[in-house]
Protein backbone atom coordinates (compact mmCIF):
# COMPACT_ATOMS: atom_id res chain seq x y z
CA UNK A 1 0.00 0.00 0.00
CA UNK A 2 1.37 3.35 -1.02
CA UNK A 3 1.79 5.92 1.73
CA UNK A 4 2.60 9.59 1.24
CA UNK A 5 3.60 11.66 4.25
CA UNK A 6 3.93 15.41 3.78
CA UNK A 7 5.75 17.69 6.21
CA UNK A 8 7.44 21.08 6.46
CA UNK A 9 4.47 23.41 6.39
CA UNK A 10 4.01 26.32 8.74
CA UNK A 11 3.14 29.99 9.09
CA UNK A 12 5.34 32.60 7.44
CA UNK A 13 5.15 36.25 6.51
CA UNK A 14 4.87 37.34 2.88
CA UNK A 15 8.24 37.05 1.21
CA UNK A 16 9.28 34.17 3.42
CA UNK A 17 10.35 30.66 2.48
CA UNK A 18 9.42 27.10 3.35
CA UNK A 19 10.65 23.70 2.22
CA UNK A 20 8.09 20.93 2.02
CA UNK A 21 8.98 17.24 2.02
CA UNK A 22 6.98 14.20 1.00
CA UNK A 23 8.22 10.77 2.02
CA UNK A 24 6.79 7.93 -0.06
CA UNK A 25 6.67 4.23 0.75
CA UNK A 26 5.11 1.13 -0.76
CA UNK A 27 6.12 1.93 -4.34
CA UNK A 28 9.16 1.84 -6.60
CA UNK A 29 9.67 5.55 -6.15
CA UNK A 30 12.16 5.99 -8.97
CA UNK A 31 9.59 4.71 -11.48
CA UNK A 32 7.09 7.48 -10.82
CA UNK A 33 6.80 11.10 -11.75
CA UNK A 34 5.89 13.03 -8.62
CA UNK A 35 3.84 16.13 -8.09
CA UNK A 36 2.71 18.69 -5.55
CA UNK A 37 -0.88 19.89 -5.32
CA UNK A 38 -2.54 22.44 -3.07
CA UNK A 39 -6.05 23.16 -1.92
CA UNK A 40 -7.11 26.49 -0.47
CA UNK A 41 -10.32 26.85 1.56
CA UNK A 42 -13.35 26.81 -0.70
CA UNK A 43 -11.31 26.03 -3.79
CA UNK A 44 -10.54 22.95 -5.83
CA UNK A 45 -7.25 21.14 -5.49
CA UNK A 46 -4.77 22.33 -8.09
CA UNK A 47 -1.50 21.05 -9.50
CA UNK A 48 1.44 23.18 -8.40
CA UNK A 49 4.55 21.41 -9.71
CA UNK A 50 5.65 18.10 -11.18
CA UNK A 51 8.95 16.32 -11.72
CA UNK A 52 9.77 13.36 -13.91
CA UNK A 53 10.92 10.04 -12.48
CA UNK A 54 14.63 10.78 -12.97
CA UNK A 55 14.26 14.48 -12.18
CA UNK A 56 15.24 15.76 -15.60
CA UNK A 57 11.90 17.38 -16.43
CA UNK A 58 10.10 19.83 -14.17
CA UNK A 59 6.93 21.80 -14.71
CA UNK A 60 5.14 24.48 -12.70
CA UNK A 61 1.86 26.33 -12.76
CA UNK A 62 2.36 29.88 -13.93
CA UNK A 63 1.61 31.49 -10.58
CA UNK A 64 4.56 29.77 -8.85
CA UNK A 65 7.11 29.54 -11.66
CA UNK A 66 10.31 31.30 -10.63
CA UNK A 67 9.43 31.14 -6.93
CA UNK A 68 8.98 27.40 -6.28
CA UNK A 69 11.40 24.58 -7.07
CA UNK A 70 10.49 20.90 -7.08
CA UNK A 71 13.21 18.30 -6.57
CA UNK A 72 13.54 14.67 -5.57
CA UNK A 73 15.92 12.24 -3.95
CA UNK A 74 15.22 8.77 -5.29
CA UNK A 75 17.56 7.16 -2.78
CA UNK A 76 15.38 8.55 0.01
CA UNK A 77 12.04 8.14 -1.82
CA UNK A 78 11.34 11.78 -1.08
CA UNK A 79 10.13 14.71 -3.15
CA UNK A 80 10.62 18.31 -2.06
CA UNK A 81 9.08 21.68 -2.78
CA UNK A 82 11.21 24.73 -2.03
CA UNK A 83 8.93 27.75 -1.82
CA UNK A 84 10.44 31.23 -1.87
CA UNK A 85 8.90 34.71 -2.04
CA UNK A 86 5.69 33.35 -0.59
CA UNK A 87 2.48 35.29 -1.07
CA UNK A 88 -0.81 35.20 0.85
CA UNK A 89 -2.42 33.49 -2.14
CA UNK A 90 -0.07 30.54 -1.61
CA UNK A 91 -1.94 29.73 1.60
CA UNK A 92 -3.31 26.19 1.28
CA UNK A 93 -2.91 22.61 2.33
CA UNK A 94 -0.17 21.06 0.20
CA UNK A 95 -0.22 17.43 -0.91
CA UNK A 96 2.07 15.22 -2.96
CA UNK A 97 1.11 12.45 -5.35
CA UNK A 98 2.50 10.54 -8.30
CA UNK A 99 1.84 9.07 -11.71
CA UNK A 100 3.65 6.83 -14.19
CA UNK A 101 4.45 9.79 -16.42
CA UNK A 102 4.80 13.54 -16.09
CA UNK A 103 2.87 13.99 -19.33
CA UNK A 104 -0.74 14.72 -18.39
CA UNK A 105 0.17 13.82 -14.82
CA UNK A 106 -2.75 12.87 -12.59
CA UNK A 107 -2.86 11.82 -8.94
CA UNK A 108 -3.05 8.03 -8.87
CA UNK A 109 -2.45 7.37 -5.18
CA UNK A 110 -4.62 7.96 -2.15
CA UNK A 111 -4.02 11.36 -0.63
CA UNK A 112 -1.92 11.82 2.47
CA UNK A 113 -2.80 14.18 5.29
CA UNK A 114 -1.16 17.15 3.62
CA UNK A 115 0.77 19.96 5.26
CA UNK A 116 -0.67 23.41 5.97
CA UNK A 117 1.07 26.48 4.59
CA UNK A 118 -0.15 29.86 5.84
CA UNK A 119 1.26 33.12 4.50
CA UNK A 120 0.12 36.13 6.45
CA UNK A 121 1.46 39.33 7.93
GROMACS .gro file of N, CA, C and O in nm:
model
  484
    1UNK      N    1   0.084  -0.119   0.000
    1UNK     CA    2   0.000   0.000   0.000
    1UNK      C    3   0.088   0.125   0.000
    1UNK      O    4   0.179   0.136   0.082
    2UNK      N    5   0.059   0.213  -0.091
    2UNK     CA    6   0.137   0.335  -0.102
    2UNK      C    7   0.099   0.433   0.008
    2UNK      O    8  -0.019   0.457   0.033
    3UNK      N    9   0.200   0.488   0.073
    3UNK     CA   10   0.179   0.592   0.173
    3UNK      C   11   0.260   0.715   0.137
    3UNK      O   12   0.376   0.705   0.099
    4UNK      N   13   0.197   0.830   0.150
    4UNK     CA   14   0.260   0.959   0.124
    4UNK      C   15   0.248   1.043   0.250
    4UNK      O   16   0.136   1.065   0.298
    5UNK      N   17   0.360   1.089   0.301
    5UNK     CA   18   0.360   1.166   0.425
    5UNK      C   19   0.427   1.301   0.400
    5UNK      O   20   0.548   1.309   0.380
    6UNK      N   21   0.343   1.406   0.402
    6UNK     CA   22   0.393   1.541   0.378
    6UNK      C   23   0.432   1.608   0.509
    6UNK      O   24   0.370   1.581   0.613
    7UNK      N   25   0.532   1.695   0.502
    7UNK     CA   26   0.575   1.769   0.621
    7UNK      C   27   0.643   1.898   0.576
    7UNK      O   28   0.671   1.918   0.458
    8UNK      N   29   0.669   1.986   0.673
    8UNK     CA   30   0.744   2.108   0.646
    8UNK      C   31   0.662   2.235   0.636
    8UNK      O   32   0.717   2.343   0.620
    9UNK      N   33   0.532   2.223   0.645
    9UNK     CA   34   0.447   2.341   0.639
    9UNK      C   35   0.461   2.427   0.763
    9UNK      O   36   0.528   2.391   0.860
   10UNK      N   37   0.397   2.543   0.760
   10UNK     CA   38   0.401   2.632   0.874
   10UNK      C   39   0.342   2.767   0.839
   10UNK      O   40   0.281   2.785   0.733
   11UNK      N   41   0.363   2.862   0.929
   11UNK     CA   42   0.314   2.999   0.909
   11UNK      C   43   0.432   3.092   0.885
   11UNK      O   44   0.528   3.090   0.964
   12UNK      N   45   0.426   3.168   0.777
   12UNK     CA   46   0.534   3.260   0.744
   12UNK      C   47   0.475   3.392   0.698
   12UNK      O   48   0.358   3.399   0.658
   13UNK      N   49   0.557   3.495   0.701
   13UNK     CA   50   0.515   3.625   0.651
   13UNK      C   51   0.536   3.630   0.499
   13UNK      O   52   0.616   3.552   0.444
   14UNK      N   53   0.464   3.718   0.433
   14UNK     CA   54   0.487   3.734   0.288
   14UNK      C   55   0.634   3.760   0.260
   14UNK      O   56   0.700   3.835   0.332
   15UNK      N   57   0.683   3.695   0.155
   15UNK     CA   58   0.824   3.705   0.121
   15UNK      C   59   0.910   3.598   0.183
   15UNK      O   60   1.028   3.584   0.148
   16UNK      N   61   0.853   3.522   0.275
   16UNK     CA   62   0.928   3.417   0.342
   16UNK      C   63   0.943   3.291   0.259
   16UNK      O   64   0.895   3.284   0.145
   17UNK      N   65   1.008   3.191   0.318
   17UNK     CA   66   1.035   3.066   0.248
   17UNK      C   67   0.999   2.947   0.336
   17UNK      O   68   1.004   2.955   0.459
   18UNK      N   69   0.965   2.838   0.270
   18UNK     CA   70   0.942   2.710   0.335
   18UNK      C   71   0.990   2.600   0.242
   18UNK      O   72   0.988   2.616   0.120
   19UNK      N   73   1.028   2.488   0.300
   19UNK     CA   74   1.065   2.370   0.222
   19UNK      C   75   0.978   2.253   0.266
   19UNK      O   76   0.986   2.210   0.381
   20UNK      N   77   0.897   2.206   0.175
   20UNK     CA   78   0.809   2.093   0.202
   20UNK      C   79   0.878   1.964   0.162
   20UNK      O   80   0.955   1.961   0.066
   21UNK      N   81   0.847   1.857   0.235
   21UNK     CA   82   0.898   1.724   0.202
   21UNK      C   83   0.782   1.627   0.194
   21UNK      O   84   0.681   1.643   0.264
   22UNK      N   85   0.798   1.526   0.111
   22UNK     CA   86   0.698   1.420   0.100
   22UNK      C   87   0.774   1.287   0.094
   22UNK      O   88   0.844   1.261  -0.005
   23UNK      N   89   0.758   1.207   0.197
   23UNK     CA   90   0.822   1.077   0.202
   23UNK      C   91   0.723   0.972   0.153
   23UNK      O   92   0.612   0.962   0.204
   24UNK      N   93   0.766   0.894   0.054
   24UNK     CA   94   0.679   0.793  -0.006
   24UNK      C   95   0.728   0.653   0.031
   24UNK      O   96   0.848   0.628   0.041
   25UNK      N   97   0.635   0.563   0.048
   25UNK     CA   98   0.667   0.423   0.075
   25UNK      C   99   0.565   0.334   0.006
   25UNK      O  100   0.455   0.379  -0.029
   26UNK      N  101   0.602   0.208  -0.015
   26UNK     CA  102   0.511   0.113  -0.076
   26UNK      C  103   0.508   0.118  -0.227
   26UNK      O  104   0.418   0.060  -0.290
   27UNK      N  105   0.606   0.186  -0.288
   27UNK     CA  106   0.612   0.193  -0.434
   27UNK      C  107   0.758   0.198  -0.477
   27UNK      O  108   0.846   0.230  -0.397
   28UNK      N  109   0.782   0.167  -0.605
   28UNK     CA  110   0.916   0.184  -0.660
   28UNK      C  111   0.926   0.331  -0.699
   28UNK      O  112   0.893   0.371  -0.810
   29UNK      N  113   0.971   0.410  -0.605
   29UNK     CA  114   0.967   0.555  -0.615
   29UNK      C  115   1.030   0.606  -0.744
   29UNK      O  116   0.977   0.695  -0.809
   30UNK      N  117   1.142   0.549  -0.781
   30UNK     CA  118   1.216   0.599  -0.897
   30UNK      C  119   1.144   0.573  -1.029
   30UNK      O  120   1.188   0.622  -1.134
   31UNK      N  121   1.035   0.499  -1.027
   31UNK     CA  122   0.959   0.471  -1.148
   31UNK      C  123   0.846   0.569  -1.171
   31UNK      O  124   0.777   0.562  -1.273
   32UNK      N  125   0.825   0.658  -1.076
   32UNK     CA  126   0.709   0.748  -1.082
   32UNK      C  127   0.749   0.894  -1.095
   32UNK      O  128   0.840   0.940  -1.026
   33UNK      N  129   0.678   0.965  -1.181
   33UNK     CA  130   0.680   1.110  -1.175
   33UNK      C  131   0.606   1.151  -1.048
   33UNK      O  132   0.511   1.085  -1.008
   34UNK      N  133   0.652   1.258  -0.986
   34UNK     CA  134   0.589   1.303  -0.862
   34UNK      C  135   0.541   1.447  -0.877
   34UNK      O  136   0.590   1.523  -0.962
   35UNK      N  137   0.447   1.483  -0.794
   35UNK     CA  138   0.384   1.613  -0.809
   35UNK      C  139   0.342   1.669  -0.675
   35UNK      O  140   0.326   1.594  -0.578
   36UNK      N  141   0.326   1.799  -0.671
   36UNK     CA  142   0.271   1.869  -0.555
   36UNK      C  143   0.141   1.937  -0.599
   36UNK      O  144   0.135   1.999  -0.706
   37UNK      N  145   0.040   1.924  -0.513
   37UNK     CA  146  -0.088   1.989  -0.532
   37UNK      C  147  -0.116   2.076  -0.410
   37UNK      O  148  -0.052   2.059  -0.305
   38UNK      N  149  -0.210   2.165  -0.422
   38UNK     CA  150  -0.254   2.244  -0.307
   38UNK      C  151  -0.405   2.268  -0.315
   38UNK      O  152  -0.462   2.269  -0.424
   39UNK      N  153  -0.462   2.286  -0.199
   39UNK     CA  154  -0.605   2.316  -0.192
   39UNK      C  155  -0.628   2.425  -0.088
   39UNK      O  156  -0.600   2.405   0.031
   40UNK      N  157  -0.678   2.538  -0.134
   40UNK     CA  158  -0.711   2.649  -0.047
   40UNK      C  159  -0.857   2.634  -0.003
   40UNK      O  160  -0.936   2.568  -0.071
   41UNK      N  161  -0.894   2.696   0.108
   41UNK     CA  162  -1.032   2.685   0.156
   41UNK      C  163  -1.132   2.731   0.050
   41UNK      O  164  -1.117   2.838  -0.009
   42UNK      N  165  -1.231   2.646   0.025
   42UNK     CA  166  -1.335   2.681  -0.070
   42UNK      C  167  -1.297   2.668  -0.215
   42UNK      O  168  -1.375   2.705  -0.304
   43UNK      N  169  -1.178   2.617  -0.241
   43UNK     CA  170  -1.131   2.603  -0.379
   43UNK      C  171  -1.097   2.457  -0.411
   43UNK      O  172  -1.077   2.377  -0.322
   44UNK      N  173  -1.090   2.429  -0.540
   44UNK     CA  174  -1.054   2.295  -0.583
   44UNK      C  175  -0.903   2.273  -0.568
   44UNK      O  176  -0.825   2.368  -0.572
   45UNK      N  177  -0.867   2.147  -0.554
   45UNK     CA  178  -0.725   2.114  -0.549
   45UNK      C  179  -0.662   2.141  -0.685
   45UNK      O  180  -0.721   2.110  -0.788
   46UNK      N  181  -0.543   2.199  -0.684
   46UNK     CA  182  -0.477   2.233  -0.809
   46UNK      C  183  -0.333   2.183  -0.811
   46UNK      O  184  -0.267   2.176  -0.707
   47UNK      N  185  -0.288   2.151  -0.931
   47UNK     CA  186  -0.150   2.105  -0.950
   47UNK      C  187  -0.056   2.224  -0.941
   47UNK      O  188  -0.078   2.326  -1.006
   48UNK      N  189   0.048   2.209  -0.860
   48UNK     CA  190   0.144   2.318  -0.840
   48UNK      C  191   0.273   2.293  -0.919
   48UNK      O  192   0.324   2.382  -0.986
   49UNK      N  193   0.326   2.171  -0.907
   49UNK     CA  194   0.455   2.141  -0.971
   49UNK      C  195   0.465   1.990  -0.991
   49UNK      O  196   0.403   1.913  -0.918
   50UNK      N  197   0.544   1.952  -1.090
   50UNK     CA  198   0.565   1.810  -1.118
   50UNK      C  199   0.709   1.788  -1.161
   50UNK      O  200   0.773   1.878  -1.216
   51UNK      N  201   0.758   1.667  -1.135
   51UNK     CA  202   0.895   1.632  -1.172
   51UNK      C  203   0.895   1.490  -1.226
   51UNK      O  204   0.824   1.402  -1.174
   52UNK      N  205   0.972   1.468  -1.330
   52UNK     CA  206   0.977   1.336  -1.391
   52UNK      C  207   1.049   1.237  -1.300
   52UNK      O  208   1.110   1.275  -1.201
   53UNK      N  209   1.041   1.110  -1.336
   53UNK     CA  210   1.092   1.004  -1.248
   53UNK      C  211   1.242   1.018  -1.219
   53UNK      O  212   1.286   0.993  -1.107
   54UNK      N  213   1.319   1.062  -1.318
   54UNK     CA  214   1.463   1.078  -1.297
   54UNK      C  215   1.500   1.221  -1.260
   54UNK      O  216   1.617   1.250  -1.234
   55UNK      N  217   1.402   1.310  -1.259
   55UNK     CA  218   1.426   1.448  -1.218
   55UNK      C  219   1.468   1.541  -1.330
   55UNK      O  220   1.492   1.660  -1.305
   56UNK      N  221   1.473   1.493  -1.452
   56UNK     CA  222   1.524   1.576  -1.560
   56UNK      C  223   1.423   1.674  -1.618
   56UNK      O  224   1.460   1.771  -1.683
   57UNK      N  225   1.296   1.650  -1.592
   57UNK     CA  226   1.190   1.738  -1.643
   57UNK      C  227   1.109   1.790  -1.526
   57UNK      O  228   1.067   1.713  -1.439
   58UNK      N  229   1.088   1.921  -1.523
   58UNK     CA  230   1.010   1.983  -1.417
   58UNK      C  231   0.910   2.077  -1.482
   58UNK      O  232   0.939   2.140  -1.584
   59UNK      N  233   0.795   2.090  -1.420
   59UNK     CA  234   0.693   2.180  -1.471
   59UNK      C  235   0.622   2.247  -1.354
   59UNK      O  236   0.610   2.186  -1.247
   60UNK      N  237   0.577   2.370  -1.376
   60UNK     CA  238   0.514   2.448  -1.270
   60UNK      C  239   0.391   2.520  -1.324
   60UNK      O  240   0.385   2.556  -1.442
   61UNK      N  241   0.296   2.546  -1.234
   61UNK     CA  242   0.186   2.633  -1.276
   61UNK      C  243   0.242   2.775  -1.282
   61UNK      O  244   0.337   2.810  -1.212
   62UNK      N  245   0.181   2.855  -1.366
   62UNK     CA  246   0.236   2.988  -1.393
   62UNK      C  247   0.252   3.073  -1.267
   62UNK      O  248   0.349   3.148  -1.254
   63UNK      N  249   0.160   3.061  -1.174
   63UNK     CA  250   0.161   3.149  -1.058
   63UNK      C  251   0.277   3.123  -0.962
   63UNK      O  252   0.305   3.205  -0.876
   64UNK      N  253   0.344   3.008  -0.976
   64UNK     CA  254   0.456   2.977  -0.885
   64UNK      C  255   0.589   2.968  -0.958
   64UNK      O  256   0.694   2.957  -0.892
   65UNK      N  257   0.586   2.969  -1.090
   65UNK     CA  258   0.711   2.954  -1.166
   65UNK      C  259   0.806   3.069  -1.131
   65UNK      O  260   0.769   3.184  -1.125
   66UNK      N  261   0.932   3.033  -1.104
   66UNK     CA  262   1.031   3.130  -1.063
   66UNK      C  263   1.040   3.150  -0.912
   66UNK      O  264   1.137   3.208  -0.863
   67UNK      N  265   0.941   3.103  -0.839
   67UNK     CA  266   0.943   3.114  -0.693
   67UNK      C  267   0.955   2.977  -0.625
   67UNK      O  268   1.016   2.967  -0.519
   68UNK      N  269   0.896   2.875  -0.686
   68UNK     CA  270   0.898   2.740  -0.628
   68UNK      C  271   0.992   2.651  -0.709
   68UNK      O  272   1.004   2.667  -0.832
   69UNK      N  273   1.055   2.556  -0.640
   69UNK     CA  274   1.140   2.458  -0.707
   69UNK      C  275   1.108   2.319  -0.654
   69UNK      O  276   1.113   2.295  -0.533
   70UNK      N  277   1.074   2.229  -0.745
   70UNK     CA  278   1.049   2.090  -0.708
   70UNK      C  279   1.176   2.010  -0.733
   70UNK      O  280   1.248   2.033  -0.831
   71UNK      N  281   1.205   1.918  -0.642
   71UNK     CA  282   1.321   1.830  -0.657
   71UNK      C  283   1.290   1.696  -0.593
   71UNK      O  284   1.187   1.681  -0.526
   72UNK      N  285   1.378   1.600  -0.614
   72UNK     CA  286   1.354   1.467  -0.557
   72UNK      C  287   1.486   1.401  -0.525
   72UNK      O  288   1.590   1.430  -0.586
   73UNK      N  289   1.479   1.308  -0.430
   73UNK     CA  290   1.592   1.224  -0.395
   73UNK      C  291   1.543   1.080  -0.403
   73UNK      O  292   1.473   1.033  -0.311
   74UNK      N  293   1.574   1.013  -0.511
   74UNK     CA  294   1.522   0.877  -0.529
   74UNK      C  295   1.579   0.779  -0.428
   74UNK      O  296   1.514   0.680  -0.394
   75UNK      N  297   1.697   0.804  -0.379
   75UNK     CA  298   1.756   0.716  -0.278
   75UNK      C  299   1.679   0.723  -0.146
   75UNK      O  300   1.678   0.627  -0.069
   76UNK      N  301   1.615   0.837  -0.122
   76UNK     CA  302   1.538   0.855   0.001
   76UNK      C  303   1.387   0.847  -0.023
   76UNK      O  304   1.309   0.867   0.071
   77UNK      N  305   1.347   0.821  -0.147
   77UNK     CA  306   1.204   0.814  -0.182
   77UNK      C  307   1.130   0.938  -0.133
   77UNK      O  308   1.021   0.929  -0.074
   78UNK      N  309   1.189   1.052  -0.158
   78UNK     CA  310   1.134   1.178  -0.108
   78UNK      C  311   1.131   1.283  -0.219
   78UNK      O  312   1.227   1.293  -0.297
   79UNK      N  313   1.024   1.357  -0.223
   79UNK     CA  314   1.013   1.471  -0.315
   79UNK      C  315   1.000   1.597  -0.231
   79UNK      O  316   0.938   1.595  -0.123
   80UNK      N  317   1.058   1.706  -0.280
   80UNK     CA  318   1.062   1.831  -0.206
   80UNK      C  319   0.997   1.944  -0.287
   80UNK      O  320   0.988   1.939  -0.409
   81UNK      N  321   0.955   2.046  -0.214
   81UNK     CA  322   0.908   2.168  -0.278
   81UNK      C  323   0.967   2.286  -0.201
   81UNK      O  324   0.926   2.313  -0.087
   82UNK      N  325   1.064   2.352  -0.261
   82UNK     CA  326   1.121   2.473  -0.203
   82UNK      C  327   1.036   2.591  -0.248
   82UNK      O  328   1.020   2.615  -0.368
   83UNK      N  329   0.984   2.664  -0.152
   83UNK     CA  330   0.893   2.775  -0.182
   83UNK      C  331   0.955   2.904  -0.131
   83UNK      O  332   0.977   2.920  -0.009
   84UNK      N  333   0.986   2.994  -0.222
   84UNK     CA  334   1.044   3.123  -0.187
   84UNK      C  335   0.948   3.235  -0.225
   84UNK      O  336   0.854   3.215  -0.302
   85UNK      N  337   0.973   3.353  -0.173
   85UNK     CA  338   0.890   3.471  -0.204
   85UNK      C  339   0.741   3.439  -0.189
   85UNK      O  340   0.660   3.469  -0.277
   86UNK      N  341   0.707   3.379  -0.080
   86UNK     CA  342   0.569   3.335  -0.059
   86UNK      C  343   0.472   3.452  -0.052
   86UNK      O  344   0.507   3.560  -0.002
   87UNK      N  345   0.353   3.428  -0.103
   87UNK     CA  346   0.248   3.529  -0.107
   87UNK      C  347   0.126   3.477  -0.032
   87UNK      O  348   0.108   3.355  -0.018
   88UNK      N  349   0.040   3.565   0.015
   88UNK     CA  350  -0.081   3.520   0.085
   88UNK      C  351  -0.164   3.423   0.002
   88UNK      O  352  -0.225   3.331   0.058
   89UNK      N  353  -0.164   3.439  -0.128
   89UNK     CA  354  -0.242   3.349  -0.214
   89UNK      C  355  -0.182   3.210  -0.225
   89UNK      O  356  -0.243   3.121  -0.285
   90UNK      N  357  -0.064   3.188  -0.167
   90UNK     CA  358  -0.007   3.054  -0.161
   90UNK      C  359  -0.060   2.974  -0.041
   90UNK      O  360  -0.030   2.855  -0.027
   91UNK      N  361  -0.137   3.040   0.043
   91UNK     CA  362  -0.194   2.973   0.160
   91UNK      C  363  -0.286   2.859   0.117
   91UNK      O  364  -0.380   2.879   0.038
   92UNK      N  365  -0.257   2.739   0.167
   92UNK     CA  366  -0.331   2.619   0.128
   92UNK      C  367  -0.276   2.500   0.203
   92UNK      O  368  -0.171   2.509   0.268
   93UNK      N  369  -0.346   2.389   0.192
   93UNK     CA  370  -0.291   2.261   0.233
   93UNK      C  371  -0.221   2.200   0.111
   93UNK      O  372  -0.281   2.193   0.004
   94UNK      N  373  -0.098   2.160   0.129
   94UNK     CA  374  -0.017   2.106   0.020
   94UNK      C  375  -0.007   1.954   0.031
   94UNK      O  376   0.017   1.901   0.140
   95UNK      N  377  -0.024   1.888  -0.084
   95UNK     CA  378  -0.022   1.743  -0.091
   95UNK      C  379   0.075   1.699  -0.201
   95UNK      O  380   0.092   1.769  -0.300
   96UNK      N  381   0.130   1.579  -0.186
   96UNK     CA  382   0.207   1.522  -0.296
   96UNK      C  383   0.132   1.401  -0.352
   96UNK      O  384   0.043   1.345  -0.287
   97UNK      N  385   0.168   1.362  -0.472
   97UNK     CA  386   0.111   1.245  -0.535
   97UNK      C  387   0.201   1.204  -0.650
   97UNK      O  388   0.309   1.263  -0.668
   98UNK      N  389   0.163   1.102  -0.723
   98UNK     CA  390   0.250   1.054  -0.830
   98UNK      C  391   0.172   0.994  -0.944
   98UNK      O  392   0.050   0.975  -0.936
   99UNK      N  393   0.243   0.967  -1.052
   99UNK     CA  394   0.184   0.907  -1.171
   99UNK      C  395   0.297   0.840  -1.247
   99UNK      O  396   0.415   0.867  -1.223
  100UNK      N  397   0.262   0.754  -1.343
  100UNK     CA  398   0.365   0.683  -1.419
  100UNK      C  399   0.442   0.776  -1.510
  100UNK      O  400   0.556   0.748  -1.547
  101UNK      N  401   0.380   0.886  -1.550
  101UNK     CA  402   0.445   0.979  -1.642
  101UNK      C  403   0.413   1.122  -1.606
  101UNK      O  404   0.306   1.150  -1.552
  102UNK      N  405   0.504   1.212  -1.636
  102UNK     CA  406   0.480   1.354  -1.609
  102UNK      C  407   0.387   1.413  -1.714
  102UNK      O  408   0.323   1.514  -1.690
  103UNK      N  409   0.375   1.349  -1.828
  103UNK     CA  410   0.287   1.399  -1.933
  103UNK      C  411   0.142   1.377  -1.893
  103UNK      O  412   0.100   1.263  -1.874
  104UNK      N  413   0.065   1.484  -1.882
  104UNK     CA  414  -0.074   1.472  -1.839
  104UNK      C  415  -0.085   1.411  -1.702
  104UNK      O  416  -0.177   1.333  -1.676
  105UNK      N  417   0.009   1.446  -1.614
  105UNK     CA  418   0.017   1.382  -1.482
  105UNK      C  419  -0.114   1.395  -1.407
  105UNK      O  420  -0.179   1.500  -1.408
  106UNK      N  421  -0.155   1.288  -1.343
  106UNK     CA  422  -0.275   1.287  -1.259
  106UNK      C  423  -0.239   1.219  -1.127
  106UNK      O  424  -0.143   1.142  -1.121
  107UNK      N  425  -0.315   1.246  -1.023
  107UNK     CA  426  -0.286   1.182  -0.894
  107UNK      C  427  -0.343   1.041  -0.890
  107UNK      O  428  -0.465   1.022  -0.895
  108UNK      N  429  -0.257   0.941  -0.882
  108UNK     CA  430  -0.305   0.803  -0.887
  108UNK      C  431  -0.309   0.736  -0.752
  108UNK      O  432  -0.369   0.629  -0.738
  109UNK      N  433  -0.248   0.797  -0.652
  109UNK     CA  434  -0.245   0.737  -0.518
  109UNK      C  435  -0.347   0.803  -0.426
  109UNK      O  436  -0.393   0.914  -0.452
  110UNK      N  437  -0.378   0.735  -0.317
  110UNK     CA  438  -0.462   0.796  -0.215
  110UNK      C  439  -0.389   0.915  -0.155
  110UNK      O  440  -0.266   0.913  -0.140
  111UNK      N  441  -0.463   1.016  -0.118
  111UNK     CA  442  -0.402   1.136  -0.063
  111UNK      C  443  -0.351   1.114   0.079
  111UNK      O  444  -0.414   1.042   0.158
  112UNK      N  445  -0.239   1.180   0.110
  112UNK     CA  446  -0.192   1.182   0.247
  112UNK      C  447  -0.266   1.288   0.326
  112UNK      O  448  -0.368   1.342   0.281
  113UNK      N  449  -0.212   1.320   0.442
  113UNK     CA  450  -0.280   1.418   0.529
  113UNK      C  451  -0.253   1.561   0.487
  113UNK      O  452  -0.324   1.652   0.526
  114UNK      N  453  -0.151   1.581   0.405
  114UNK     CA  454  -0.116   1.715   0.362
  114UNK      C  455  -0.042   1.792   0.470
  114UNK      O  456  -0.029   1.749   0.585
  115UNK      N  457   0.009   1.908   0.431
  115UNK     CA  458   0.077   1.996   0.526
  115UNK      C  459   0.030   2.139   0.501
  115UNK      O  460   0.025   2.186   0.386
  116UNK      N  461  -0.008   2.208   0.608
  116UNK     CA  462  -0.067   2.341   0.597
  116UNK      C  463   0.041   2.447   0.579
  116UNK      O  464   0.138   2.451   0.656
  117UNK      N  465   0.021   2.532   0.481
  117UNK     CA  466   0.107   2.648   0.459
  117UNK      C  467   0.020   2.773   0.473
  117UNK      O  468  -0.082   2.786   0.403
  118UNK      N  469   0.059   2.861   0.562
  118UNK     CA  470  -0.015   2.986   0.584
  118UNK      C  471   0.079   3.104   0.567
  118UNK      O  472   0.183   3.110   0.633
  119UNK      N  473   0.045   3.193   0.476
  119UNK     CA  474   0.126   3.312   0.450
  119UNK      C  475   0.045   3.434   0.489
  119UNK      O  476  -0.056   3.465   0.426
  120UNK      N  477   0.089   3.501   0.592
  120UNK     CA  478   0.012   3.613   0.645
  120UNK      C  479   0.103   3.706   0.722
  120UNK      O  480   0.198   3.663   0.787
  121UNK      N  481   0.071   3.834   0.715
  121UNK     CA  482   0.146   3.933   0.793
  121UNK      C  483   0.078   3.957   0.928
  121UNK      O  484   0.128   4.033   1.009
   0.00000   0.00000   0.00000
